[in-house]
Coordinates of C-alpha atoms and ligand atoms in Angstrom, one line a residue:
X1 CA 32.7 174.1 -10.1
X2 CA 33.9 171.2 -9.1
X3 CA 37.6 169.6 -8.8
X4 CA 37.4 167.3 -11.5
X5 CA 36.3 170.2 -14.2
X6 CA 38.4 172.9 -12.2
X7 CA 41.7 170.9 -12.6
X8 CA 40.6 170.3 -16.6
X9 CA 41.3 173.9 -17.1
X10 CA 45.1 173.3 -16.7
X11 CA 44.6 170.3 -19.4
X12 CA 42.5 172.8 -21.8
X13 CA 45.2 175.3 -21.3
X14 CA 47.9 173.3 -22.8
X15 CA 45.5 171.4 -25.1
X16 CA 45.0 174.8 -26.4
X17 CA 48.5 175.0 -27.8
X18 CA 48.7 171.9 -29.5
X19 CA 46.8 170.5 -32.1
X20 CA 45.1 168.0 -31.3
X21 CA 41.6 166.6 -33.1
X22 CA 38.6 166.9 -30.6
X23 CA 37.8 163.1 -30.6
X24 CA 41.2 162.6 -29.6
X25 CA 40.9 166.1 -26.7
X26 CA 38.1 163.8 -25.9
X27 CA 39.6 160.7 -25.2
X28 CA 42.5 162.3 -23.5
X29 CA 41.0 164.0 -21.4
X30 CA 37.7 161.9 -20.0
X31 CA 38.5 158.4 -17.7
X32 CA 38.4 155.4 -19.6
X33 CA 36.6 153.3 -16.5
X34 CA 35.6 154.6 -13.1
X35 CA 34.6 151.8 -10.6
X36 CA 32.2 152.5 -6.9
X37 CA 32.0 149.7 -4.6
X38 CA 30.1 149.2 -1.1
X39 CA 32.6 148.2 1.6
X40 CA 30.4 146.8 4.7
X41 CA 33.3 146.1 7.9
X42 CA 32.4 145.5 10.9
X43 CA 34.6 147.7 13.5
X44 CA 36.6 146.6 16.3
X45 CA 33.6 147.7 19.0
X46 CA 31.5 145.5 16.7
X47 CA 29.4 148.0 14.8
X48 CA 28.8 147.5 11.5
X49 CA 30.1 150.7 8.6
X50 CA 29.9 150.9 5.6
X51 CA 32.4 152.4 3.7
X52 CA 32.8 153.7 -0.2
X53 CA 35.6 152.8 -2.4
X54 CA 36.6 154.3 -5.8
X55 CA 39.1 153.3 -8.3
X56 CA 39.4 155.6 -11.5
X57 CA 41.6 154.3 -14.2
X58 CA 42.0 157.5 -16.7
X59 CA 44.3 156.5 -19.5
X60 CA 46.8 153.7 -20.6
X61 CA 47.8 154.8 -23.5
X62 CA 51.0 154.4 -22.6
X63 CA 51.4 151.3 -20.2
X64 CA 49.4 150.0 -17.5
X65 CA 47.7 152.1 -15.2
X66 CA 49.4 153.7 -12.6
X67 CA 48.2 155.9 -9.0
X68 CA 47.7 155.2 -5.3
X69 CA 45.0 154.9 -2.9
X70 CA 43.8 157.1 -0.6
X71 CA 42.0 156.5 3.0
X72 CA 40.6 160.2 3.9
X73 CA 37.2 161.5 4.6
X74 CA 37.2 164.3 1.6
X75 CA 37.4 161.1 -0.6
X76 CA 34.7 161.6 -3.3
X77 CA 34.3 160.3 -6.9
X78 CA 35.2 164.0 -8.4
X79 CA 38.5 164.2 -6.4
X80 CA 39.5 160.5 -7.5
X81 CA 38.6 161.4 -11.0
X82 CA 40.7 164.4 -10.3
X83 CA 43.9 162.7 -9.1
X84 CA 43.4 159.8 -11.5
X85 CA 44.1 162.6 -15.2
X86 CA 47.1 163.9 -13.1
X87 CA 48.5 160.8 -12.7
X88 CA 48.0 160.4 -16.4
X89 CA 50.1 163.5 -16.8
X90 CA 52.6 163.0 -14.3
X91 CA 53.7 159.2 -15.7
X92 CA 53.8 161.3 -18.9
X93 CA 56.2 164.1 -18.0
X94 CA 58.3 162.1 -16.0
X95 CA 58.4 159.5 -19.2
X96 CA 58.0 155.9 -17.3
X97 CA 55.5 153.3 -19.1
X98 CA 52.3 154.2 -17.6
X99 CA 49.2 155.4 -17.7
X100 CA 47.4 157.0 -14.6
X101 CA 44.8 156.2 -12.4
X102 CA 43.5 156.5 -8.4
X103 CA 41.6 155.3 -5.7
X104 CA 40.2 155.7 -2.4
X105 CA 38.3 154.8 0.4
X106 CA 36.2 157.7 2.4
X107 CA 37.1 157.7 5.5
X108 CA 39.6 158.8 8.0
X109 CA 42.4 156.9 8.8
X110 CA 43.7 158.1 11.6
X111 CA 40.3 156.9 13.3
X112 CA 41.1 153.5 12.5
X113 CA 42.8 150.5 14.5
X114 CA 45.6 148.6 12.5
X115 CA 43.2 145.6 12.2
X116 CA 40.3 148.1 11.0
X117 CA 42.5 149.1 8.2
X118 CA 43.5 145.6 7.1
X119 CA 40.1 144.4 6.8
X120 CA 39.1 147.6 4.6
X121 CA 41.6 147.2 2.6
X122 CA 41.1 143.5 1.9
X123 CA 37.4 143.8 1.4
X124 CA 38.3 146.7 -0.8
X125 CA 40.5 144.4 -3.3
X126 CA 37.7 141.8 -3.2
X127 CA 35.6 144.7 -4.7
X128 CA 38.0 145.9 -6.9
X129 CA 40.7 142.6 -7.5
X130 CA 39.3 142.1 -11.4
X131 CA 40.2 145.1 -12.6
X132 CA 44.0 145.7 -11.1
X133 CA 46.7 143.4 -12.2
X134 CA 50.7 144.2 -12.4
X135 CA 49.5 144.6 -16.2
X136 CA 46.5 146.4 -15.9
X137 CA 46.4 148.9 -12.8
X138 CA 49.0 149.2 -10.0
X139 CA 48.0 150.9 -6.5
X140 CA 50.1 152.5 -4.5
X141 CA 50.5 154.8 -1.4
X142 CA 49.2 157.9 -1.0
X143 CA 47.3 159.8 1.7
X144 CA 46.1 157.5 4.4
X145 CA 48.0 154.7 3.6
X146 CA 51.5 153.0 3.6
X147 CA 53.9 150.2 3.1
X148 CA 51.2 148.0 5.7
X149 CA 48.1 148.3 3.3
X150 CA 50.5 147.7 0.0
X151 CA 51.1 144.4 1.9
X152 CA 47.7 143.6 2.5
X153 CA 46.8 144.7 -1.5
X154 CA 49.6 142.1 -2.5
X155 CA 48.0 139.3 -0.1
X156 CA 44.0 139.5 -1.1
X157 CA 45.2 140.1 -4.6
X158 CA 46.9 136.8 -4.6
X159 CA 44.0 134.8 -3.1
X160 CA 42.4 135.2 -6.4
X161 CA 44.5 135.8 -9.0
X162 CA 48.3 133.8 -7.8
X163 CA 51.3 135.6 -6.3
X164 CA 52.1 138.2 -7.9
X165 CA 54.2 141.3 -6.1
X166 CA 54.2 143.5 -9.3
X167 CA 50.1 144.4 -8.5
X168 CA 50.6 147.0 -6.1
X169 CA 54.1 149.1 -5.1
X170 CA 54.9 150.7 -2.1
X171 CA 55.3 147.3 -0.1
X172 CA 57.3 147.1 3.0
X173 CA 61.3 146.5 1.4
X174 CA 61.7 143.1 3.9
X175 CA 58.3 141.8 1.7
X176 CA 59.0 142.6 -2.4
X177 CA 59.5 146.4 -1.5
X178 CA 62.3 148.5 -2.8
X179 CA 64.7 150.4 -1.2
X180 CA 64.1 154.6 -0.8
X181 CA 60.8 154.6 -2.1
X182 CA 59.2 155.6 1.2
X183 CA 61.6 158.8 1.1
X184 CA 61.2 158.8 -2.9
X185 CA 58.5 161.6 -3.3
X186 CA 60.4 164.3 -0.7
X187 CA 63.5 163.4 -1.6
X188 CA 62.4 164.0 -5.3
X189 CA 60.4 167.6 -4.4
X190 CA 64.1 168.2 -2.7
X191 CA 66.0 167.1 -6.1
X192 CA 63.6 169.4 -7.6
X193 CA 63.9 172.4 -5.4
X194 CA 67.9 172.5 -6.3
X195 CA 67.2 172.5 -10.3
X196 CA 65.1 175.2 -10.1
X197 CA 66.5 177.0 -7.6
X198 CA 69.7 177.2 -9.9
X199 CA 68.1 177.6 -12.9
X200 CA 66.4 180.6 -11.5
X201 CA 70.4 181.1 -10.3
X202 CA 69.6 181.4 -6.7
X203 CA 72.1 180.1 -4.3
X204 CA 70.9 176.9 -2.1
X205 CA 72.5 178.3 1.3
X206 CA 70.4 180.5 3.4
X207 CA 67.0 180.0 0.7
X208 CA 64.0 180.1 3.5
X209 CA 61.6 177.4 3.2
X210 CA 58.2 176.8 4.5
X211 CA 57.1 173.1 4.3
X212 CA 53.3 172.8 5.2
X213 CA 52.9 169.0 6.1
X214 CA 54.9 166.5 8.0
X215 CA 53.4 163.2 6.6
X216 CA 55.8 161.6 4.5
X217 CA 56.1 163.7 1.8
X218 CA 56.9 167.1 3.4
X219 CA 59.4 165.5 6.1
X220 CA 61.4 163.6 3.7
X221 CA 61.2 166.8 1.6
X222 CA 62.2 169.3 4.6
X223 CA 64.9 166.5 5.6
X224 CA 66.8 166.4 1.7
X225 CA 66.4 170.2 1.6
X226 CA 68.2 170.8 4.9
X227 CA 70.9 168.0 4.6
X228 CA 71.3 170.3 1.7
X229 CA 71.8 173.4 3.3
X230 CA 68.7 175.2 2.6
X231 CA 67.2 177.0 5.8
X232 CA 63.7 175.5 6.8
X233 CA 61.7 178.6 8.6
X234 CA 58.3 176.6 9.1
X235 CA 56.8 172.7 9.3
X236 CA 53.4 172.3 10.4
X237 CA 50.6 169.2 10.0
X238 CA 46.9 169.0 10.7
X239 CA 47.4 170.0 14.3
X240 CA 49.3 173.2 13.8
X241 CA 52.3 175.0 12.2
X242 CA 56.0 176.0 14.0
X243 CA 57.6 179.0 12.7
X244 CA 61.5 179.7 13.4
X245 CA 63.0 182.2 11.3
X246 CA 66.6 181.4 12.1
X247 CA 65.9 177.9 11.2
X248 CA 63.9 174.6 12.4
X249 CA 66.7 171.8 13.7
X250 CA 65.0 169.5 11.2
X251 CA 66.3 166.4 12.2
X252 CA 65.0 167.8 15.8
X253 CA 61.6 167.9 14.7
X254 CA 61.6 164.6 13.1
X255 CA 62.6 162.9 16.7
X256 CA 59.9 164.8 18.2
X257 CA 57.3 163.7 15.8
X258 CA 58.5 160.6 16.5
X259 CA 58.0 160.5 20.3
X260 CA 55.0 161.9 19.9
X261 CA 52.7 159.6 18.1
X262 CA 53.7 161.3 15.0
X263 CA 52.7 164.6 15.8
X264 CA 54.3 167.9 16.3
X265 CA 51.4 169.0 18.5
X266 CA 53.2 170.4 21.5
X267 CA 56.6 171.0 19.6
X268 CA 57.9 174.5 21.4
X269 CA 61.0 175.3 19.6
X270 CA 59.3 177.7 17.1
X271 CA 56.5 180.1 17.1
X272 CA 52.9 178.1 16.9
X273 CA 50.4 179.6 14.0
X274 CA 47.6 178.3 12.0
X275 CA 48.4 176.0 8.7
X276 CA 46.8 179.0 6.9
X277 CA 49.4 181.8 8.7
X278 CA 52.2 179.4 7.1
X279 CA 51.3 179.7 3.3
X280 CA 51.8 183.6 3.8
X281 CA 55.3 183.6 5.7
X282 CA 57.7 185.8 4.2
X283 CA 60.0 183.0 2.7
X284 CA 61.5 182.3 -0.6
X285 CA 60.0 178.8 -1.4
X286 CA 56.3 177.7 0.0
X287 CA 56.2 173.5 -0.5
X288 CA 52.6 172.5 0.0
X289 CA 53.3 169.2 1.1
X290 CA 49.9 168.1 2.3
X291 CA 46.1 168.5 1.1
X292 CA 44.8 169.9 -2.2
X293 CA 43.4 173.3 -2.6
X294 CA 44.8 174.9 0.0
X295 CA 45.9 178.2 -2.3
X296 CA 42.6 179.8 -3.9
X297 CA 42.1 183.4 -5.1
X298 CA 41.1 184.4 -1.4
X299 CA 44.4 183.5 0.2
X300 CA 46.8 184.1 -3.5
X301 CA 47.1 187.6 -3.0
X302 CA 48.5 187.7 0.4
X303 CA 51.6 184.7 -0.8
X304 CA 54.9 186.3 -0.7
X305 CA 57.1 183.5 -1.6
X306 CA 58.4 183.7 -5.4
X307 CA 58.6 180.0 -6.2
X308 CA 56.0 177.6 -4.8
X309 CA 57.1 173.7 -5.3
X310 CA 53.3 171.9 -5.5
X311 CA 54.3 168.4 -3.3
X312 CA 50.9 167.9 -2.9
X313 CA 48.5 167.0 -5.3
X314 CA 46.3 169.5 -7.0
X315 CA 47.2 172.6 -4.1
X316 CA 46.5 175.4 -6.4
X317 CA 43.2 176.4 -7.8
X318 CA 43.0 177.4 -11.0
X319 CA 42.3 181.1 -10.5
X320 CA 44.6 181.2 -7.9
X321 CA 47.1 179.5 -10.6
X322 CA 46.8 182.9 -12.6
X323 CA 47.0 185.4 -10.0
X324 CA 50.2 183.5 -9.1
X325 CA 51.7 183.8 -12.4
X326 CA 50.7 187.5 -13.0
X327 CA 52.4 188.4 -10.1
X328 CA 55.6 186.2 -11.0
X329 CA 55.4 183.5 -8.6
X330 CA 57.6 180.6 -10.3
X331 CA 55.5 176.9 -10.0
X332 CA 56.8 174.1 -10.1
X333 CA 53.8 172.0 -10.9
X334 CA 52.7 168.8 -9.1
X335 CA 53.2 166.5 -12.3
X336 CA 56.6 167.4 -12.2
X337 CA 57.4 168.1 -8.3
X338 CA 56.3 165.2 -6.7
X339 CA 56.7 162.6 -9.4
X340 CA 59.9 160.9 -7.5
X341 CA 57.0 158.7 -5.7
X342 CA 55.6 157.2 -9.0
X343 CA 59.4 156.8 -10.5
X344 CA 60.1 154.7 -8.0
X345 CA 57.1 152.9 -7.7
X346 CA 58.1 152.4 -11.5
X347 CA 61.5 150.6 -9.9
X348 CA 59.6 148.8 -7.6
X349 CA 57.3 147.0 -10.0
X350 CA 60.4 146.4 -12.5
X351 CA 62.6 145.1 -9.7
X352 CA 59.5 142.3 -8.7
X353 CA 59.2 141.7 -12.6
X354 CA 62.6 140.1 -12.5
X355 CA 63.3 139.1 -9.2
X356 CA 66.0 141.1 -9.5
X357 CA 67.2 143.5 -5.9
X358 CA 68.1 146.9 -6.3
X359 CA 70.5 148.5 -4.1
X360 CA 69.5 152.2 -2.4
X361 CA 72.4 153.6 -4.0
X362 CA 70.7 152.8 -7.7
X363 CA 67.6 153.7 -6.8
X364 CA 69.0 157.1 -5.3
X365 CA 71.2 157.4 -8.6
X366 CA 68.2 156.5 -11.4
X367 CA 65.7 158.4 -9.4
X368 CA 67.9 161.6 -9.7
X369 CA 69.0 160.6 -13.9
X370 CA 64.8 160.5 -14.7
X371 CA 63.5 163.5 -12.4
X372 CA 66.7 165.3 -14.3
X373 CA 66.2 164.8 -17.6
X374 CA 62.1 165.4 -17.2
X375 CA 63.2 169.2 -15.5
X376 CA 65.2 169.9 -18.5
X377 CA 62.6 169.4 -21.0
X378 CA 59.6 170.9 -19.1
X379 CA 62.5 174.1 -18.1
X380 CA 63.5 174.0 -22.0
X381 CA 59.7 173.9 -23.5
X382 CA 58.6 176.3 -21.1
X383 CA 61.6 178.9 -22.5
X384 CA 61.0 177.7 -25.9
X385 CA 56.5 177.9 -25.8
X386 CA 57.2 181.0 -23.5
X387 CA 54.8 179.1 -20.8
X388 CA 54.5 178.7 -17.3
X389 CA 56.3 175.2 -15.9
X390 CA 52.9 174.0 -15.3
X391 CA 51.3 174.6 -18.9
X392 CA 54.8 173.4 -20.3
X393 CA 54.5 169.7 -18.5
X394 CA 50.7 169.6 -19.8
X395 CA 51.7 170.3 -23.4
X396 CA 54.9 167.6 -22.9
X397 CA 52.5 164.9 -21.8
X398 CA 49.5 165.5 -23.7
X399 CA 51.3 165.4 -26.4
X400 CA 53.6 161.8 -25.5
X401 CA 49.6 160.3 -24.6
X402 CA 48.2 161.6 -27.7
X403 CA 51.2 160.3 -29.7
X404 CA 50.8 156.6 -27.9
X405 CA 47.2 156.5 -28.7
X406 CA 47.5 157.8 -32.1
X407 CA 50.2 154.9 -33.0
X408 CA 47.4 152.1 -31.2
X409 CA 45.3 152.9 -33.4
X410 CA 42.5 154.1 -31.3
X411 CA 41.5 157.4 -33.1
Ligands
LIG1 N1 50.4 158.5 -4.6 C1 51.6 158.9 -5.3 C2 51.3 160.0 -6.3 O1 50.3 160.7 -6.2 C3 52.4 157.7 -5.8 C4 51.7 156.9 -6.9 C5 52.4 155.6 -7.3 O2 53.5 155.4 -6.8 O3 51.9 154.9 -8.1 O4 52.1 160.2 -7.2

């Protein structure tokens, strides 16, 4: 089976439970436009590639459409299409005006020179520039890409159309960017954490962690959750995990990633195991913080945490999903978890709107008010339904999209 119709069995699930017409399960749950386009670039050594670009724009029901880009080399139409619906759901739970969407670009980034990447991603937004607009579909980071190709997206984008910041978020803060949205996803997953971790009345101090990814999701994550007094056991990223029962020196880490070309290849203050070893530490919380898929039914059985926070996108399969539950693993799903990056993209866009700076301390202080008030509501439904988190935020925003599109009018 593939992603696209794998992930739809979390959106049947809850779909399930409400009652909603089939044109309009229909229309919810298909993309409204999906968009391919050649990208020819000639590379530094003078070789000619030629690269494929995607941008799937799901729903907009309720506001413009909404999802970042992604430069990696498992980039296919069916995993766009996939991350496109959950950014549909995730603008939905966390209840900013949006609707979702995705791209990418196959190919691996960390191949590329900085001046390979900028002429991708201008040739790119000459491909896709007339349909994205600050009113129609916003990019954004995601895997593969960061505050330098945001720039770039702002740039081409205003060759044709005027300048316009609001098109794309995630832009370095000195150029129309705002500040803490670079920390906003971990530092949400860590905000997070702490809800459920004392709805589920566990105590923060001593909770083991193990963070798999050290990109900028899982450090910012495994930074919050230590400032915070919670014990990180394990980091890892494509090169390797480091396990440390007593505790990782976080901040220790971070410095050596930093040194090190961004790596933790070589990093000897912890026991070295595989990426895969990691998911089945004995630790209270597992954060998969990096690729999707990474927990299937093979793997599920072995997982000894009790509460798995999904930073990434899309980590769980589906049938791994169940075995999970049955054995009482609490999730907190990725339309939920990691929807501090989106929020304040959501800032980001309203701040270059108006001209209008925010301070870190705002951002810090909305970003917690939004991600707090979505937790109650998926913790409450979830009580109330007698559903897993994950089918609880499904049922929330299918039924604020199916509402939207109701009152337009379209079904
Ligand atoms: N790529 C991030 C996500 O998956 C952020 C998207 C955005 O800020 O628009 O949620």
């Amino acid at each position: 089976m593939n992603s696209f119709a794998a992930s739809q069995q979390y959106f049947n699930r809850a779909a399930d439970k409400l009652d909603l017409s089939p044109a309009l399960r229909k229309v919810l749950s298909l993309p409204n436009r999906e968009v391919t386009v050649q990208i020819p670039i000639e590379m530094d050594n003078g070789r000619i590639e030629v690269l494929t670009g995607y941008r799937v724009q799901h729903n907009r029901a309720r506001g413009p459409m909404k999802g970042g880009l992604r430069y990696h080399p498992q980039v296919d139409i069916d995993e766009v299409r996939t991350l496109a619906a959950l950014m549909t759901w995730k603008t939905a739970v966390v209840n900013i005006p949006y609707g979702g969407a995705k791209g990418g670009v196959t190919v691996d980034a960390r191949s590329l020179s900085k001046r390979e990447k900028e002429r991708i991603t201008r040739k790119f937004i000459d491909e896709i520039h007339m349909v994205i607009g600050p009113d129609i579909d916003i990019p954004a980071p995601d895997m593969g890409t960061g505050h330098e190709e945001m720039a770039w997206i702002m740039s081409q984008y205003s060759k044709y159309h005027g300048f316009n910041p609001g098109v794309v978020t995630g832009k370095p803060v000195e150029h129309y960017g705002i500040p803490g949205r670079e920390e906003a996803t971990g530092r949400g997953v860590g905000i997070l954490t702490f809800k459920l971790l004392s709805r589920m009345g566990k105590k923060i101090a001593g909770t083991t962690i193990a963070i798999q990814g050290f990109g900028n999701v899982g450090s910012h994550t495994a930074k919050f959750l230590a400032e915070g007094d919670a014990k990180i056991v394990a980091i890892s990223d494509h090169t390797g995990a480091y396990y440390r029962k007593n505790g990782i020196d976080v901040m220790d880490a971070l410095r050596y990633a930093r040194e090190h070309n961004g790596l933790l290849l070589g990093y000897d203050k912890g026991e070295a195991l595989t990426n895969e070893a990691l998911l089945e530490l004995p630790v209270d919380v597992l954060i998969p913080a990096a690729i999707g898929g990474v927990i299937t039914a093979e793997n599920a059985p072995r997982i000894k945490a009790k509460m798995i926070i999904e930073a990434a996108n899309d980590p769980i399969r589906f049938e791994a999903d169940a075995l999970l539950e049955a054995a009482g693993v609490t999730i907190l799903p990725d339309v939920l978890a990691n929807s501090g990056g989106v929020t304040v993209s959501y800032f980001e866009w309203a701040q270059n709107r108006q001209f209008y700076k925010w301070s870190l301390d705002r951002v810090r202080q909305e970003l917690d008010r939004l991600l707090g008030t979505a937790f109650e509501e998926v913790w409450e439904r979830s009580q109330q339904a007698k559903v897993s988190l994950r089918t609880s935020a499904f049922m929330i925003a299918i039924e604020r999209v199916a509402r939207a599109t109701t009152l337009a009018g379209l079904t």
